[in-house]
Coordinates of C-alpha atoms (C1' of nucleotides) in Angstrom, one line a residue:
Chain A
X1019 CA 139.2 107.7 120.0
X1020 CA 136.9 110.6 120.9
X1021 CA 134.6 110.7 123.2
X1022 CA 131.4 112.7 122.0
X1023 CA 127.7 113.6 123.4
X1024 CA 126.4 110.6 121.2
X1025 CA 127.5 107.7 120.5
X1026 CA 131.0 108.7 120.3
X1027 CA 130.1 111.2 117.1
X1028 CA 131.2 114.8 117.3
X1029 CA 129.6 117.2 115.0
X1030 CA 129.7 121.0 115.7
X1031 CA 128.0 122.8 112.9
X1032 CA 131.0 123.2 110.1
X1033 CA 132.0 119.6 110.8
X1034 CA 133.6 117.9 113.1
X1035 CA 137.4 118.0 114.5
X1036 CA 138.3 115.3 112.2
X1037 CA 137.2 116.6 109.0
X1038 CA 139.0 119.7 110.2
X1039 CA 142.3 117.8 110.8
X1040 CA 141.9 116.3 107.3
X1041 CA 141.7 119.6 105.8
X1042 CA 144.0 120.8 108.0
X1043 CA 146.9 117.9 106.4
X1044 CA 145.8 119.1 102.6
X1045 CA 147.1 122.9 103.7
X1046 CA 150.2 121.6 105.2
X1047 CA 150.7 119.1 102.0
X1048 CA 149.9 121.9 99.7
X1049 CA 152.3 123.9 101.5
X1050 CA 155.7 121.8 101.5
X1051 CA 154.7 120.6 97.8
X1052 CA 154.9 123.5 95.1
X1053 CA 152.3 122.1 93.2
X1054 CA 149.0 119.6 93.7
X1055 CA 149.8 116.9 91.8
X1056 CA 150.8 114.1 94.4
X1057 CA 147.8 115.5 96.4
X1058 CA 145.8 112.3 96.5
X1059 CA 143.6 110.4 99.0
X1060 CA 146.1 108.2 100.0
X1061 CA 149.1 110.8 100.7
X1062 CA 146.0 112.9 102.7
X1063 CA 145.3 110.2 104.8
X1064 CA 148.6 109.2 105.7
X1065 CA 149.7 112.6 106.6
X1066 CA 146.2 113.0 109.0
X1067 CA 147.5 109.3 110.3
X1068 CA 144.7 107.6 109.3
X1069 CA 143.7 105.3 106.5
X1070 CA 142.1 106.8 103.3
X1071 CA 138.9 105.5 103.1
X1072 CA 138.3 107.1 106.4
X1073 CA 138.7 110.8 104.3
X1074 CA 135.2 109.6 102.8
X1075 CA 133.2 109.7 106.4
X1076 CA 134.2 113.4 106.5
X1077 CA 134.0 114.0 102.3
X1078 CA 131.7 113.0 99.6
X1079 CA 134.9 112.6 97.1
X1080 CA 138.1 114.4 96.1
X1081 CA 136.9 117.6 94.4
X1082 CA 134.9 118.4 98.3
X1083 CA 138.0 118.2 99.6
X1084 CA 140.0 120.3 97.9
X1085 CA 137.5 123.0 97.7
X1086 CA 137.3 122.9 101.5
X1087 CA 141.0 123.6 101.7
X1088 CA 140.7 126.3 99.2
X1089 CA 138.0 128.4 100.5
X1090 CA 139.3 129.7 103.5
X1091 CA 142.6 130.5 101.2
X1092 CA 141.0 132.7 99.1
X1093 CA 139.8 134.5 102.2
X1094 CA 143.0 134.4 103.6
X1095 CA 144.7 135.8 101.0
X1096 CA 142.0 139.1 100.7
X1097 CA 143.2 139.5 103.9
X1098 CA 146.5 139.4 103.8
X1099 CA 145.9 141.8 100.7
X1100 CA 143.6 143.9 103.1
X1101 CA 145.8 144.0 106.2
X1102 CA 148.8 145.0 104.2
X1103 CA 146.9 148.5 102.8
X1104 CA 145.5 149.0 106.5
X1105 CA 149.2 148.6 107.9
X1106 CA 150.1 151.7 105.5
X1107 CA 147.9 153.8 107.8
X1108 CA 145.7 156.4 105.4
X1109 CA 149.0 157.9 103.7
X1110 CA 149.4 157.5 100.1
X1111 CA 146.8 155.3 98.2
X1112 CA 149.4 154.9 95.8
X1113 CA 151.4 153.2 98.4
X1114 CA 148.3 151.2 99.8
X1115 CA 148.3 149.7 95.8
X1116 CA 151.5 148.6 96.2
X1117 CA 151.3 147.1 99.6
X1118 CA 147.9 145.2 98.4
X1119 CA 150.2 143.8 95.2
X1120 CA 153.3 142.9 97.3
X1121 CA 151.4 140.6 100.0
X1122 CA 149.3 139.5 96.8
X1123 CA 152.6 138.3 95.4
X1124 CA 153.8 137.4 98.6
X1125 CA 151.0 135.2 99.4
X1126 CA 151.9 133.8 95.6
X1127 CA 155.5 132.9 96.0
X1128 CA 155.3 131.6 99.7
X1129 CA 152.1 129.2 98.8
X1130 CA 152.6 128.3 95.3
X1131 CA 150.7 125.3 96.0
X1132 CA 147.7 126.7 97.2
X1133 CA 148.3 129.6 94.7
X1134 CA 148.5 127.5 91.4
X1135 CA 145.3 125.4 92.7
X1136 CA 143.1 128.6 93.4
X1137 CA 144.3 130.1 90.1
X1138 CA 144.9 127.4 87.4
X1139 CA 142.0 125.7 87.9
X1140 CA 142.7 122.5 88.0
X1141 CA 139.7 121.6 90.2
X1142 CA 136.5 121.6 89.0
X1143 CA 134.0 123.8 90.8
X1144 CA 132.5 121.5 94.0
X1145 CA 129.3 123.7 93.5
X1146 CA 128.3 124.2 89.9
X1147 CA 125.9 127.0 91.0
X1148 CA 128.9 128.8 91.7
X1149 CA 130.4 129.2 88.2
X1150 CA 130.1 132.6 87.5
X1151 CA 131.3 133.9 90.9
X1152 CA 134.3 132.0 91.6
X1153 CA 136.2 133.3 94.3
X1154 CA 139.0 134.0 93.2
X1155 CA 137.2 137.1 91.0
X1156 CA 136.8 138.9 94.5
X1157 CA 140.2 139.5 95.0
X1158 CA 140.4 142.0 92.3
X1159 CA 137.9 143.8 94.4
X1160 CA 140.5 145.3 97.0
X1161 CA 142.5 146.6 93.9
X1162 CA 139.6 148.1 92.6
X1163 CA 138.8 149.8 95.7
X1164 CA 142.5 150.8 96.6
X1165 CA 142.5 152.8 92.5
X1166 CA 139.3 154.0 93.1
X1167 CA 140.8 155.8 96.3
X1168 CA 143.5 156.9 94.3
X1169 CA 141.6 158.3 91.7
X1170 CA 139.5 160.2 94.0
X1171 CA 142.8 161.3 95.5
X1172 CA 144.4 163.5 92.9
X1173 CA 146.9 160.0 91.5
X1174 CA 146.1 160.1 88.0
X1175 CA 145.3 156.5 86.3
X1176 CA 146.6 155.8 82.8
X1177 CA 143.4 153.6 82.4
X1178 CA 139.7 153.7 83.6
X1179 CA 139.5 152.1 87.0
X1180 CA 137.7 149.3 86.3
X1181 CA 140.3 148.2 83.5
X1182 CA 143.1 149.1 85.7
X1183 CA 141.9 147.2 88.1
X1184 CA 141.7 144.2 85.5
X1185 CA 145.0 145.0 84.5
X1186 CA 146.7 145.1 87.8
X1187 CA 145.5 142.0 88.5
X1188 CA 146.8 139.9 85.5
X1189 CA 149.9 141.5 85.4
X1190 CA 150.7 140.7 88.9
X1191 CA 148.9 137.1 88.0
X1192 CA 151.3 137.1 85.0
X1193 CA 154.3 137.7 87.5
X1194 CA 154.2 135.2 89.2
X1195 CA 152.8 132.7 87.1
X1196 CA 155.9 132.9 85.6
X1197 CA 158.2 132.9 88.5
X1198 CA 156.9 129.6 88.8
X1199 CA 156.8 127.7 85.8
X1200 CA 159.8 129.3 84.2
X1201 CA 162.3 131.2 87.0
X1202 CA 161.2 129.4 89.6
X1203 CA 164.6 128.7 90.6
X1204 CA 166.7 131.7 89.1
X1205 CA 164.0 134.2 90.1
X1206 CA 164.0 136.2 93.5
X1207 CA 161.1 137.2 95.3
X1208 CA 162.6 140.6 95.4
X1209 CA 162.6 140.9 91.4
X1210 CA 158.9 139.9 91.6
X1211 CA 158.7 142.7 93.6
X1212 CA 160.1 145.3 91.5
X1213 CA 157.9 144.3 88.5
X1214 CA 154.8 144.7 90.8
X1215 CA 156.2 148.5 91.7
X1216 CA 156.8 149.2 88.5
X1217 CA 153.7 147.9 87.0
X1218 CA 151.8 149.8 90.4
X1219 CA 154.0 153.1 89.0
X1220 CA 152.7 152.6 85.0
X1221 CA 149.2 152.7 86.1
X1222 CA 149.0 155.3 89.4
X1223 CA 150.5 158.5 88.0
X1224 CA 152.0 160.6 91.2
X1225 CA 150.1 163.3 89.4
X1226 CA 147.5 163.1 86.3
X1227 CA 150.1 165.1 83.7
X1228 CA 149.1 163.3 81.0
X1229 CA 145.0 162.8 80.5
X1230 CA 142.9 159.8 80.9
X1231 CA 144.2 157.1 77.5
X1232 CA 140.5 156.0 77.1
X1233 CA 140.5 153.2 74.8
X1234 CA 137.8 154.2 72.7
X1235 CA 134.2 153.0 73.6
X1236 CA 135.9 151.3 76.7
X1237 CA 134.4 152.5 79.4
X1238 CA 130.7 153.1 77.4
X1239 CA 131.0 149.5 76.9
X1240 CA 133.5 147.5 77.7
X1241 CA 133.5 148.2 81.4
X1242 CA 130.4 147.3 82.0
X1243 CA 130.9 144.0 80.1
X1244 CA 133.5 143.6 82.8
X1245 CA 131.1 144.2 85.4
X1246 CA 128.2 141.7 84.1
X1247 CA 131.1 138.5 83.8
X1248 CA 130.9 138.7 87.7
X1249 CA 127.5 137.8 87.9
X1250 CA 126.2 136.4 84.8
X1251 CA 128.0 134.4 81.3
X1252 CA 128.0 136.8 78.1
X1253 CA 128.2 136.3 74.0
X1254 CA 130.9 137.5 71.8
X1255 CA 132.9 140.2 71.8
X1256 CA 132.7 143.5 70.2
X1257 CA 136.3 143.2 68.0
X1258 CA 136.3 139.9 65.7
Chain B
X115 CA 153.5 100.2 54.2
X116 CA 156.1 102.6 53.1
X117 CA 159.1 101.3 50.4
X118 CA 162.2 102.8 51.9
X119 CA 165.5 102.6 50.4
X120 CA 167.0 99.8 52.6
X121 CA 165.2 97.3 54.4
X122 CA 161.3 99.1 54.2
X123 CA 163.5 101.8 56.5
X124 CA 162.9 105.9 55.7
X125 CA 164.6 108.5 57.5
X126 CA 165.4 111.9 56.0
X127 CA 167.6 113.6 58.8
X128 CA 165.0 114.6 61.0
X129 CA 163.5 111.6 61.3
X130 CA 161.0 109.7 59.2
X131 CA 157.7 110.7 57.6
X132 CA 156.1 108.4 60.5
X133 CA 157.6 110.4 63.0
X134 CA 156.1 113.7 61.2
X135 CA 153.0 112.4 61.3
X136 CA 152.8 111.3 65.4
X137 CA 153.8 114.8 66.0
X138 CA 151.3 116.2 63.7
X139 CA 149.0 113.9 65.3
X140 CA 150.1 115.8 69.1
X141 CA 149.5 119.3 67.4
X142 CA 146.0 118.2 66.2
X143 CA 145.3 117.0 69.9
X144 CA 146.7 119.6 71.8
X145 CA 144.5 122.3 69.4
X146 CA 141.5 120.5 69.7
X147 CA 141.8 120.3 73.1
X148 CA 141.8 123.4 75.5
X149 CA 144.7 121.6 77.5
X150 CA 146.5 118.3 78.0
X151 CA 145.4 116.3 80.8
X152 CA 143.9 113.6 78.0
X153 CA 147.6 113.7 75.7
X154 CA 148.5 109.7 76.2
X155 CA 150.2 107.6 74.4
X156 CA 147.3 105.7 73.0
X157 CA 145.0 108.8 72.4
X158 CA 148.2 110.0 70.2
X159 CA 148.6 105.9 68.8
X160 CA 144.8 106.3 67.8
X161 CA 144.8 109.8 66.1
X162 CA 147.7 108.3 64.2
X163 CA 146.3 105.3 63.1
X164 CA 148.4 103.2 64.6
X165 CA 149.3 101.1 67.8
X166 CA 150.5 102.8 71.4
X167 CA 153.7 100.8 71.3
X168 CA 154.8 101.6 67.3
X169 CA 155.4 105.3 69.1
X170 CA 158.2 104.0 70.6
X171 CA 159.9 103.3 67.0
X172 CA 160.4 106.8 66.6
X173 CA 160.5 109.1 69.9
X174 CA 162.1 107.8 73.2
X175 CA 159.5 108.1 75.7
X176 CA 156.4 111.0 76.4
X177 CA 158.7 113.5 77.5
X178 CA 160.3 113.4 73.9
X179 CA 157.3 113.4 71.8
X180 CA 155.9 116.2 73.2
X181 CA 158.7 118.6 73.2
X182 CA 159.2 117.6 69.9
X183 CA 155.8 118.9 69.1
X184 CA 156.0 121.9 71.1
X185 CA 159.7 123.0 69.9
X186 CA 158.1 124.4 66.6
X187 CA 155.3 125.9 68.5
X188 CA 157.9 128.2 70.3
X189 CA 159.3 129.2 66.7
X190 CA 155.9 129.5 65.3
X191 CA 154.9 132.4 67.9
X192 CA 157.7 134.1 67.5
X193 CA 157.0 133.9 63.7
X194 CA 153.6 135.6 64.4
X195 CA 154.1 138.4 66.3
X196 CA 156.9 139.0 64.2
X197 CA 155.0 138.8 61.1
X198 CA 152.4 141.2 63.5
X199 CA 154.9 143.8 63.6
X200 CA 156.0 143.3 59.8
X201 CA 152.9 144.1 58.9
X202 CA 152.4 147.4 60.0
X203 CA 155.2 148.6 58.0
X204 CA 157.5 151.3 59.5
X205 CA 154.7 153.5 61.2
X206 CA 154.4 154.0 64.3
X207 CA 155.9 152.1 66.9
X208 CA 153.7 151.5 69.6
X209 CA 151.5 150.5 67.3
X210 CA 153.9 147.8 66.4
X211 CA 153.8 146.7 70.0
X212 CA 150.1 146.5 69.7
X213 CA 150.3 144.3 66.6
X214 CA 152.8 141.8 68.6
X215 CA 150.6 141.9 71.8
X216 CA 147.4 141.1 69.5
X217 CA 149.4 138.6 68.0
X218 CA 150.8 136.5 71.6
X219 CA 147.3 137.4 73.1
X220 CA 145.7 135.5 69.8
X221 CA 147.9 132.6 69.6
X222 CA 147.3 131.9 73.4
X223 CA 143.3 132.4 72.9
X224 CA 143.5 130.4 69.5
X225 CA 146.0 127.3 70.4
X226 CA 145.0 126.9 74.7
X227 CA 146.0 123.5 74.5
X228 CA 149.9 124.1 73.3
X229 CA 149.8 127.6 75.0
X230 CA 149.3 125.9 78.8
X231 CA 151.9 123.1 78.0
X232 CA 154.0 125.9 76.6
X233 CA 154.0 128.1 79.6
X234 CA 152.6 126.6 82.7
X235 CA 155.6 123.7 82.8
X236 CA 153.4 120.7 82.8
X237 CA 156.2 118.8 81.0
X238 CA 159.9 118.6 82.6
X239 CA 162.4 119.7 80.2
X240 CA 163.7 116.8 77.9
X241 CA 167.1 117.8 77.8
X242 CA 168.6 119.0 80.9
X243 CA 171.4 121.0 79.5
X244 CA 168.3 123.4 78.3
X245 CA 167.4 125.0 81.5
X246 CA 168.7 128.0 81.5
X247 CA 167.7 128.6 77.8
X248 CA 163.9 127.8 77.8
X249 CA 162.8 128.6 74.7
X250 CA 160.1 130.5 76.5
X251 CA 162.5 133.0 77.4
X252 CA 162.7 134.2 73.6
X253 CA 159.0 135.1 73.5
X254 CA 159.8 138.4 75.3
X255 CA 162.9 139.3 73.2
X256 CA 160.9 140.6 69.9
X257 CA 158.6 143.3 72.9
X258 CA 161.8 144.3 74.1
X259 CA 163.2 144.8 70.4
X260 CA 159.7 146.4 69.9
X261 CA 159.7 148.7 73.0
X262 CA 163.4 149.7 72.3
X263 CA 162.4 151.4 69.0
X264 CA 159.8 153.2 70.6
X265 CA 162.2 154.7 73.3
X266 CA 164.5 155.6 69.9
X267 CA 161.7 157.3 68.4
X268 CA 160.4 159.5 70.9
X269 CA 157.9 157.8 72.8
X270 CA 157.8 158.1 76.6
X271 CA 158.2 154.7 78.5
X272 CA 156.6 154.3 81.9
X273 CA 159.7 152.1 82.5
X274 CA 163.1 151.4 81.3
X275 CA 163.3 149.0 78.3
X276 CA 164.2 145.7 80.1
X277 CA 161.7 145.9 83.1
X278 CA 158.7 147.1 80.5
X279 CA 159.3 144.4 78.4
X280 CA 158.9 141.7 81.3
X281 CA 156.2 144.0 82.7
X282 CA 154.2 143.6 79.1
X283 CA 154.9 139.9 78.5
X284 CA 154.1 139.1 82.2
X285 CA 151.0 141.1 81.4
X286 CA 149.7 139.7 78.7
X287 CA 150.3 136.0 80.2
X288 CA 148.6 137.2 83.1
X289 CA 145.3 138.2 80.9
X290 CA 145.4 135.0 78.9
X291 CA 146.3 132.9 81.8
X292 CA 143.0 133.9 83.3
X293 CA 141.2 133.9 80.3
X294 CA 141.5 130.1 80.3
X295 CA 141.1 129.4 84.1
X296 CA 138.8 131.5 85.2
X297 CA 136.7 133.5 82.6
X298 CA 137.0 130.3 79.6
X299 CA 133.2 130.4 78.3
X300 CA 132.8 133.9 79.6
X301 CA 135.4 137.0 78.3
X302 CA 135.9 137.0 74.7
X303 CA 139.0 137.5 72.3
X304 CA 137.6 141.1 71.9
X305 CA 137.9 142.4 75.5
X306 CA 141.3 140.4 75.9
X307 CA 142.4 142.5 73.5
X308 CA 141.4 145.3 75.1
X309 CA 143.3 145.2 78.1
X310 CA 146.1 144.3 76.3
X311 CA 145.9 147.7 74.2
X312 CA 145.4 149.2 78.1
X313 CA 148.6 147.7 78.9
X314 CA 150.9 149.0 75.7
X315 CA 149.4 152.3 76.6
X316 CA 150.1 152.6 80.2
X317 CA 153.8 151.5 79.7
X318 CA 154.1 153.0 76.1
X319 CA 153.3 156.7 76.0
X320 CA 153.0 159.2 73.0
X321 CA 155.0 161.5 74.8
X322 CA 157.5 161.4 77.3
X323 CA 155.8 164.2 79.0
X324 CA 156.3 162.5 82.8
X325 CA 159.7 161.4 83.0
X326 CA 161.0 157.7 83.5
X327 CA 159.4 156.6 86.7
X328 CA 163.2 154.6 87.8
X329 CA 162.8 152.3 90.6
X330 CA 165.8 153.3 92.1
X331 CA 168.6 151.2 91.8
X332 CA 166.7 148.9 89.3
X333 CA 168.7 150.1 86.1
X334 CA 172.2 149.8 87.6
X335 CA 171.3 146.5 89.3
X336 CA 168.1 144.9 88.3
X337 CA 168.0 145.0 85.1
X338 CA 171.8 143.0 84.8
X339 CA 170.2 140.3 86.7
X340 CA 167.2 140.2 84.4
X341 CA 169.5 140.1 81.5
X342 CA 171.5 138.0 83.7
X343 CA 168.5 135.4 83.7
X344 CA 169.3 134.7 80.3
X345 CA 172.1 132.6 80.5
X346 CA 172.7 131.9 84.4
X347 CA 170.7 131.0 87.9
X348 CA 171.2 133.2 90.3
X349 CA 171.3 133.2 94.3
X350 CA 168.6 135.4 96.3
X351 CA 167.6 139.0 95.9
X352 CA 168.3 142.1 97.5
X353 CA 164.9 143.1 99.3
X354 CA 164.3 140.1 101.5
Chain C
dT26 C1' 165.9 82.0 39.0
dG27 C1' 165.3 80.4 43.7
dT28 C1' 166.5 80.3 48.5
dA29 C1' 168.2 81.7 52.9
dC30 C1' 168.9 85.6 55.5
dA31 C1' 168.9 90.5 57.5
dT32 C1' 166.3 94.5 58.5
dC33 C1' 162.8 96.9 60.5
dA34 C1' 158.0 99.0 61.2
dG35 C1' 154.4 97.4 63.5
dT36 C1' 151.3 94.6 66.6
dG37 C1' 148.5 92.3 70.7
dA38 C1' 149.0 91.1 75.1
dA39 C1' 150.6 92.1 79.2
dC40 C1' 153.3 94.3 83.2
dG41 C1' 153.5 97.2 87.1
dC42 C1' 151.9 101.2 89.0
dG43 C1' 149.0 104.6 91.3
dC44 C1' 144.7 106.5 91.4
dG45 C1' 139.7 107.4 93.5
dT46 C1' 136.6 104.8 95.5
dT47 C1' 133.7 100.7 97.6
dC48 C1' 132.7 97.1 100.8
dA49 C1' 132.2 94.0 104.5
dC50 C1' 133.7 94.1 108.8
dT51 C1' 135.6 95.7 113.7
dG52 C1' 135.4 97.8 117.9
dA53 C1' 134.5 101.4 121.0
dT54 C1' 130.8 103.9 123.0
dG55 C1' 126.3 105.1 124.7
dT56 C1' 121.2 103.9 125.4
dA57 C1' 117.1 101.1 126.8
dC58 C1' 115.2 98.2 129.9
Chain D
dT1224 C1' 123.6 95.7 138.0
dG1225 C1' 123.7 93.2 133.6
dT1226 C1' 122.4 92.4 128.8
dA1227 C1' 120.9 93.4 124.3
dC1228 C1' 121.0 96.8 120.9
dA1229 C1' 122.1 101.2 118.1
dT1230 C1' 125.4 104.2 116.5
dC1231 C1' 129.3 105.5 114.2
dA1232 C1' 134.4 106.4 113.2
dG1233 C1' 137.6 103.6 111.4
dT1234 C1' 140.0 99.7 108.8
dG1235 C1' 142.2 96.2 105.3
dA1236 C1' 141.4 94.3 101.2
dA1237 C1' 140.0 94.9 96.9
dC1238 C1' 137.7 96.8 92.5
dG1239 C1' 138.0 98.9 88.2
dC1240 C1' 140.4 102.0 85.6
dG1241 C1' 143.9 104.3 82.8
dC1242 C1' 148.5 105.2 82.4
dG1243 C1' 153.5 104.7 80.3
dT1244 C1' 156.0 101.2 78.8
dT1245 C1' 157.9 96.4 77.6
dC1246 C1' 158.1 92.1 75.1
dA1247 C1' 157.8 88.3 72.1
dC1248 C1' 156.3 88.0 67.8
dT1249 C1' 154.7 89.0 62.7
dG1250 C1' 155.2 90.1 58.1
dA1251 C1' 156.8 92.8 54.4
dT1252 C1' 160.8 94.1 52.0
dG1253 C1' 165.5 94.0 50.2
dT1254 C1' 170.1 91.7 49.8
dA1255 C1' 173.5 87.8 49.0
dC1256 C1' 174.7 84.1 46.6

DNA sequence: TGTACATCAGTGAACGCGCGTTCACTGATGTAC
DNA sequence: TGTACATCAGTGAACGCGCGTTCACTGATGTAC
């Protein structure tokens, strides 16, 4: 069908045009289905127009696949995330939070596909070197920035960064988790977005009347334990 | 095996001791499993002692056996955090949040297997006539009985009573959710518990020196349509 | 008491399906000489 | 120019597997007479 340099093969560095077409059918599948559980080879194929063993000239198996779908999600959605706080200009951090959590839901509620694959792990990891930093643990990264701007911006924070940052994230995880298991039909994506604000509002004080609640020994201890699981597996915890 | 009354038959209302034990057999599976991708009908035959098709005596298809398993699970959670909050006698309040947040966060940590069936909607509802009423929705109602005593006893909350108890229970899912997907082998019950406390604090506040944070129009209008939830779908939201 | 029958939990074998994946083969293209 | 060969994306058919479920049958038990 192609014509290439040799012998009718076209390879440019990340793969050729096919492989990029196949990957291109698992977005769009992933995108009109709300979850990934008729994703298989077969429904791939067919929607790239060509039969499924075909996939396996372009893909060692399944779980490559996927993976190659996902990665470039993940990015997209930091930069969704990011593009949203830069579109608030350099006003209020507090508003730059909860830009970053409305396009985080956003991206949730529009791709709940993509988002329950990235987040539910349903995959196994293609690369087993990469258990311990799975890419969806970056994305907490542009919260933790966007509080840590805050805090350094006279917003007080009814938690250490770190932990707010933590806690920002799974609430907002939590959100729409449950839009779509359980609302996902009752549920608006304006409600989602009210809970965000008001879970943004409970951490980022306008102004830091009431002091720092430190849970005691968190930040001595517990913060840094948050900080080691993004690089390396740890023991038990401190409270049995 | 069993001499019944009539005929070798045994039912006692709810169905027969059989049927106890095939559902018993589910509870064992789903706890010694972290989730339920391997829940057939012949590894459930097997635990039993018995053959795939002798399920079929007593529940109607899959669908039916393993809501009949989970129904109870649903009662028994409730049962616990209640029993969290029972035990801290009268005292404080928000400590009685704590105790019920421990309690979900624990349950969820200690039982992943019927906690992901139970919330991530694996399993379509058996009877149709239920959506609207999943017995999911009733988790939340013993925070928001919790929280509303703390508003009655002088403690400041970050939010009004309906939206912080969605805000906590989305939360709290959120932290467990990623507990098992993400951080499995890594986080520990311990520092789950942790954030959790974070969380009561931040919404839950020994004084209500900063006044409600409103998000306007969410108590006059937002906060019918949660409680509307309840009972009834709903059409789309007001901030498109 | 014995005999015929009804009831019912339980079984082994099999059905039909969809899945990921493999395999022998095709056919178009480009190269070597 | 023609001919033999190499390369490689792509294919139809099939494999092996596990799944939920069905079906004809068994065998133990209790009842009727």
């Amino acid at each position: 069908m192609e014509a290439g340099p040799i012998g009718g093969g076209q390879r440019d560095g990340q793969g050729s045009r096919r492989r990029r077409e196949i990957v291109a059918a698992v977005q769009r599948l992933l995108g009109e289905w709300g979850s990934a559980e008729r994703l298989t080879m077969r429904a791939v194929a067919k929607e790239v127009g060509i039969s499924a063993p075909s996939i396996y000239l372009h893909f060692q198996d399944k779980t490559e696949l996927v993976w190659a779908a996902l990665e470039d999600r993940y990015g997209e959605l930091a930069a969704q995330m990011a593009a949203a706080a830069l579109a608030c200009g350099d006003a209020d951090p507090q508003r730059r939070v909860r830009a970053q959590a409305h396009a985080y839901c956003r991206f949730a509620l529009g791709s709940p596909g993509h988002y329950r694959l990235m987040f539910e792990a349903y995959q196994p990891a293609a690369d087993p070197s990469r258990i311990g930093a799975h890419p969806a643990r970056h994305i907490s990264a542009g919260l933790r920035a966007c509080l840590h701007s805050c805090a350094e911006n006279g917003f007080g924070l009814s938690l250490p960064v770190e932990q707010a940052a933590q806690t920002l994230w799974a609430g907002l995880h939590g959100m729409v988790s449950l839009h779509h298991s359980l609302y996902r039909d009752e549920s608006s994506e304006g409600l989602v977005l009210q809970l965000a604000d008001g879970l943004v509002d409970s951490l980022v004080t306008r102004a830091p009347c009431v002091p720092f609640r430190v849970t005691p020994g968190f930040e001595t201890e517990a913060s840094h334990r948050i900080r080691a699981l993004r690089s390396a597996p740890e023991p038990d915890g401190p409270q049995p």
